[in-house]
Tab-separated table of C-alpha atoms in Angstrom:
chain	number	residue	atom	x	y	z
Q	21	UNK	CA	-4.264	-19.835	-14.889
Q	22	UNK	CA	-5.589	-17.942	-11.014
Q	23	UNK	CA	-3.653	-17.182	-8.802
Q	24	UNK	CA	-4.901	-16.863	-5.325
Q	25	UNK	CA	-3.449	-14.193	-2.004
Q	26	UNK	CA	-2.838	-17.264	-0.671
Q	27	UNK	CA	0.613	-17.078	-0.484
Q	28	UNK	CA	1.198	-13.220	0.026
Q	29	UNK	CA	4.551	-11.264	0.857
Q	30	UNK	CA	3.783	-7.773	2.633
Q	31	UNK	CA	7.220	-6.121	3.783
Q	32	UNK	CA	7.608	-2.855	5.038
Q	33	UNK	CA	11.072	-0.223	4.599
Q	34	UNK	CA	12.286	3.564	5.845
Q	35	UNK	CA	14.536	3.165	3.537
Q	36	UNK	CA	13.713	1.012	0.170
Q	37	UNK	CA	16.645	-0.696	0.397
Q	38	UNK	CA	16.396	-2.398	3.834
Q	39	UNK	CA	12.886	-4.984	4.229
Q	40	UNK	CA	10.761	-6.133	7.193
Q	41	UNK	CA	8.781	-9.108	6.799
Q	42	UNK	CA	4.750	-8.574	7.490
Q	43	UNK	CA	4.008	-12.572	8.797
Q	44	UNK	CA	1.014	-11.301	10.617
Q	45	UNK	CA	-1.126	-8.996	7.293
Q	46	UNK	CA	-3.956	-10.833	5.362
Q	47	UNK	CA	-5.291	-8.718	3.053
Q	48	UNK	CA	-3.454	-5.328	1.076
Q	49	UNK	CA	-6.106	-3.059	-1.567
Q	50	UNK	CA	-4.681	-1.567	-3.932
Q	51	UNK	CA	-6.585	2.302	-5.650
Q	52	UNK	CA	-6.343	6.110	-7.210
Q	53	UNK	CA	-3.550	6.110	-9.330
Q	54	UNK	CA	-6.320	6.821	-11.826
Q	55	UNK	CA	-6.092	8.962	-15.039
Q	56	UNK	CA	-6.806	13.069	-14.734
Q	57	UNK	CA	-9.234	13.673	-17.074
Q	58	UNK	CA	-12.044	16.879	-18.552
Q	59	UNK	CA	-14.691	17.597	-20.823
Q	60	UNK	CA	-14.379	21.265	-22.751
Q	61	UNK	CA	-17.522	21.701	-24.548
Q	62	UNK	CA	-17.564	24.472	-27.206
Q	63	UNK	CA	-20.908	25.408	-29.121
Q	64	UNK	CA	-19.980	24.353	-32.488
Q	65	UNK	CA	-19.676	21.010	-31.267
Q	66	UNK	CA	-22.853	18.468	-29.784
Q	67	UNK	CA	-19.189	15.821	-28.505
Q	68	UNK	CA	-16.884	17.342	-26.069
Q	69	UNK	CA	-12.952	17.091	-26.700
Q	70	UNK	CA	-11.491	15.076	-24.134
Q	71	UNK	CA	-8.205	16.006	-23.145
Q	72	UNK	CA	-5.676	14.100	-20.177
Q	73	UNK	CA	-3.977	15.047	-17.458
Q	74	UNK	CA	-0.788	13.034	-15.242
Q	75	UNK	CA	-1.585	10.044	-12.965
Q	76	UNK	CA	-3.788	10.372	-9.848
Q	77	UNK	CA	-1.645	9.005	-6.544
Q	78	UNK	CA	-2.168	4.905	-4.872
Q	79	UNK	CA	-3.724	4.134	-2.208
Q	80	UNK	CA	-2.132	1.264	-0.250
Q	81	UNK	CA	-4.130	-0.232	2.474
Q	82	UNK	CA	-2.261	-3.079	4.282
Q	83	UNK	CA	-4.083	-4.910	7.226
Q	84	UNK	CA	-3.462	-7.322	9.639
Q	85	UNK	CA	-4.314	-9.532	12.423
Q	86	UNK	CA	-3.050	-7.344	15.989
Q	87	UNK	CA	-0.550	-9.335	18.420
Q	88	UNK	CA	1.192	-7.755	20.388
Q	89	UNK	CA	4.987	-8.929	20.135
Q	90	UNK	CA	7.329	-6.081	20.131
Q	91	UNK	CA	9.354	-7.038	16.663
Q	92	UNK	CA	6.013	-7.979	15.482
Q	93	UNK	CA	3.935	-6.044	13.039
Q	94	UNK	CA	0.936	-3.719	14.440
Q	95	UNK	CA	5.029	-3.094	16.184
Q	96	UNK	CA	6.927	-2.350	13.706
Q	97	UNK	CA	4.005	-0.151	11.878
Q	98	UNK	CA	3.170	1.733	14.525
Q	99	UNK	CA	6.924	3.218	15.138
Q	100	UNK	CA	6.501	4.063	11.022
Q	101	UNK	CA	3.499	5.821	11.659
Q	102	UNK	CA	4.382	7.837	14.297
Q	103	UNK	CA	8.416	8.079	13.253
Q	104	UNK	CA	9.984	6.385	16.071
Q	105	UNK	CA	11.753	3.746	13.828
Q	106	UNK	CA	15.213	2.999	14.095
Q	107	UNK	CA	16.930	4.487	11.453
Q	108	UNK	CA	13.904	5.988	10.083
Q	109	UNK	CA	14.507	10.038	9.664
Q	110	UNK	CA	11.751	10.773	8.484
Q	111	UNK	CA	7.999	9.744	7.309
Q	112	UNK	CA	8.779	8.507	4.230
Q	113	UNK	CA	7.876	4.833	4.343
Q	114	UNK	CA	7.782	1.822	1.082
Q	115	UNK	CA	5.343	-0.933	1.013
Q	116	UNK	CA	5.783	-3.693	-0.831
Q	117	UNK	CA	3.978	-6.909	-1.656
Q	118	UNK	CA	4.890	-10.334	-3.975
Q	119	UNK	CA	1.401	-11.837	-4.983
Q	120	UNK	CA	2.410	-15.830	-5.012
Q	121	UNK	CA	4.916	-14.691	-2.252
Q	122	UNK	CA	8.819	-15.076	-2.716
Q	123	UNK	CA	11.102	-17.214	-5.736
Q	124	UNK	CA	12.629	-16.651	-8.913
Q	125	UNK	CA	10.106	-15.136	-11.554
Q	126	UNK	CA	7.380	-13.875	-9.359
Q	127	UNK	CA	6.262	-10.232	-9.710
Q	128	UNK	CA	7.079	-7.937	-6.849
Q	129	UNK	CA	4.713	-4.496	-6.991
Q	130	UNK	CA	6.733	-2.003	-4.859
Q	131	UNK	CA	5.993	1.584	-4.057
Q	132	UNK	CA	7.882	4.625	-4.758
Q	133	UNK	CA	7.945	6.377	-1.296
Q	134	UNK	CA	5.143	7.684	0.550
Q	135	UNK	CA	3.948	8.200	4.178
Q	136	UNK	CA	1.666	6.268	6.317
Q	137	UNK	CA	-1.705	8.530	5.655
Q	138	UNK	CA	-4.252	6.200	7.975
Q	139	UNK	CA	-3.746	3.803	10.785
Q	140	UNK	CA	-5.748	1.693	12.209
Q	141	UNK	CA	-5.598	0.831	16.059
Q	142	UNK	CA	-6.897	-2.349	17.592
Q	143	UNK	CA	-10.758	-2.429	18.495
Q	144	UNK	CA	-12.959	-4.499	18.109
Q	145	UNK	CA	-17.010	-6.051	20.019
Q	146	UNK	CA	-16.741	-8.880	22.536
Q	147	UNK	CA	-16.802	-11.559	19.816
Q	148	UNK	CA	-14.773	-13.997	18.978
Q	149	UNK	CA	-13.060	-12.888	15.917
Q	150	UNK	CA	-9.235	-11.556	15.877
Q	151	UNK	CA	-8.677	-7.900	17.052
Q	152	UNK	CA	-7.074	-6.113	13.582
Q	153	UNK	CA	-5.433	-3.371	12.685
Q	154	UNK	CA	-4.734	-1.468	9.326
Q	155	UNK	CA	-2.690	0.983	7.381
Q	156	UNK	CA	-2.267	3.462	4.868
Q	157	UNK	CA	0.783	4.155	2.468
Q	158	UNK	CA	-0.995	7.147	0.033
Q	159	UNK	CA	2.314	6.855	-2.867
Q	160	UNK	CA	2.877	8.752	-6.439
Q	161	UNK	CA	3.442	5.572	-8.258
Q	162	UNK	CA	3.727	1.839	-7.969
Q	163	UNK	CA	6.573	-0.366	-9.757
Q	164	UNK	CA	6.248	-4.053	-11.328
Q	165	UNK	CA	9.155	-5.814	-10.870
Q	166	UNK	CA	9.964	-9.479	-11.196
Q	167	UNK	CA	12.332	-11.677	-8.496
Q	168	UNK	CA	15.043	-13.294	-8.871
C-alpha cells in the first residue's frame, strides 16, 4: 500500500536523545549516500574493471512554513544553525523523521550527528504564497528503525 507523507513527524536534536518536534515542517528531501565507484581500464581488455568504495555523506533538507513564535520551528532551527540553542555545545545536530507519524511499529529515520550546512532565511514575493524556510543537515548516514 502506498504511503503519504501527510502524517510525517520531523524532529531535531543537539544531543541525539532529547528531540524537538518541528510541527511547521512540510517537506523532507534526502540526497547523497551514493557508493563511490571508479572505472579502471587496461590495454588488453575491452571492458572496464569497476572498483567500489565507501558510501558518500547524506544530506537531509527540511522545509517548513515560517512563523514568528519564540518556540516554533524556524526559531529553534535558527538557533541550532548559529550554535546558540540551549544545551548546544558544538555544531552537531541530528534530524529524524517518521513518514507515517508516531506509533508502535512505524518506521523512523534518524541521522548520525551532522551539521546544518545550509539555512534559508525567510523571503519571498508580494503574493498569497506562505513564507517558508529550509535547512540542510549533512550527516555520515541515516539509520532506519522501528518505533516501540
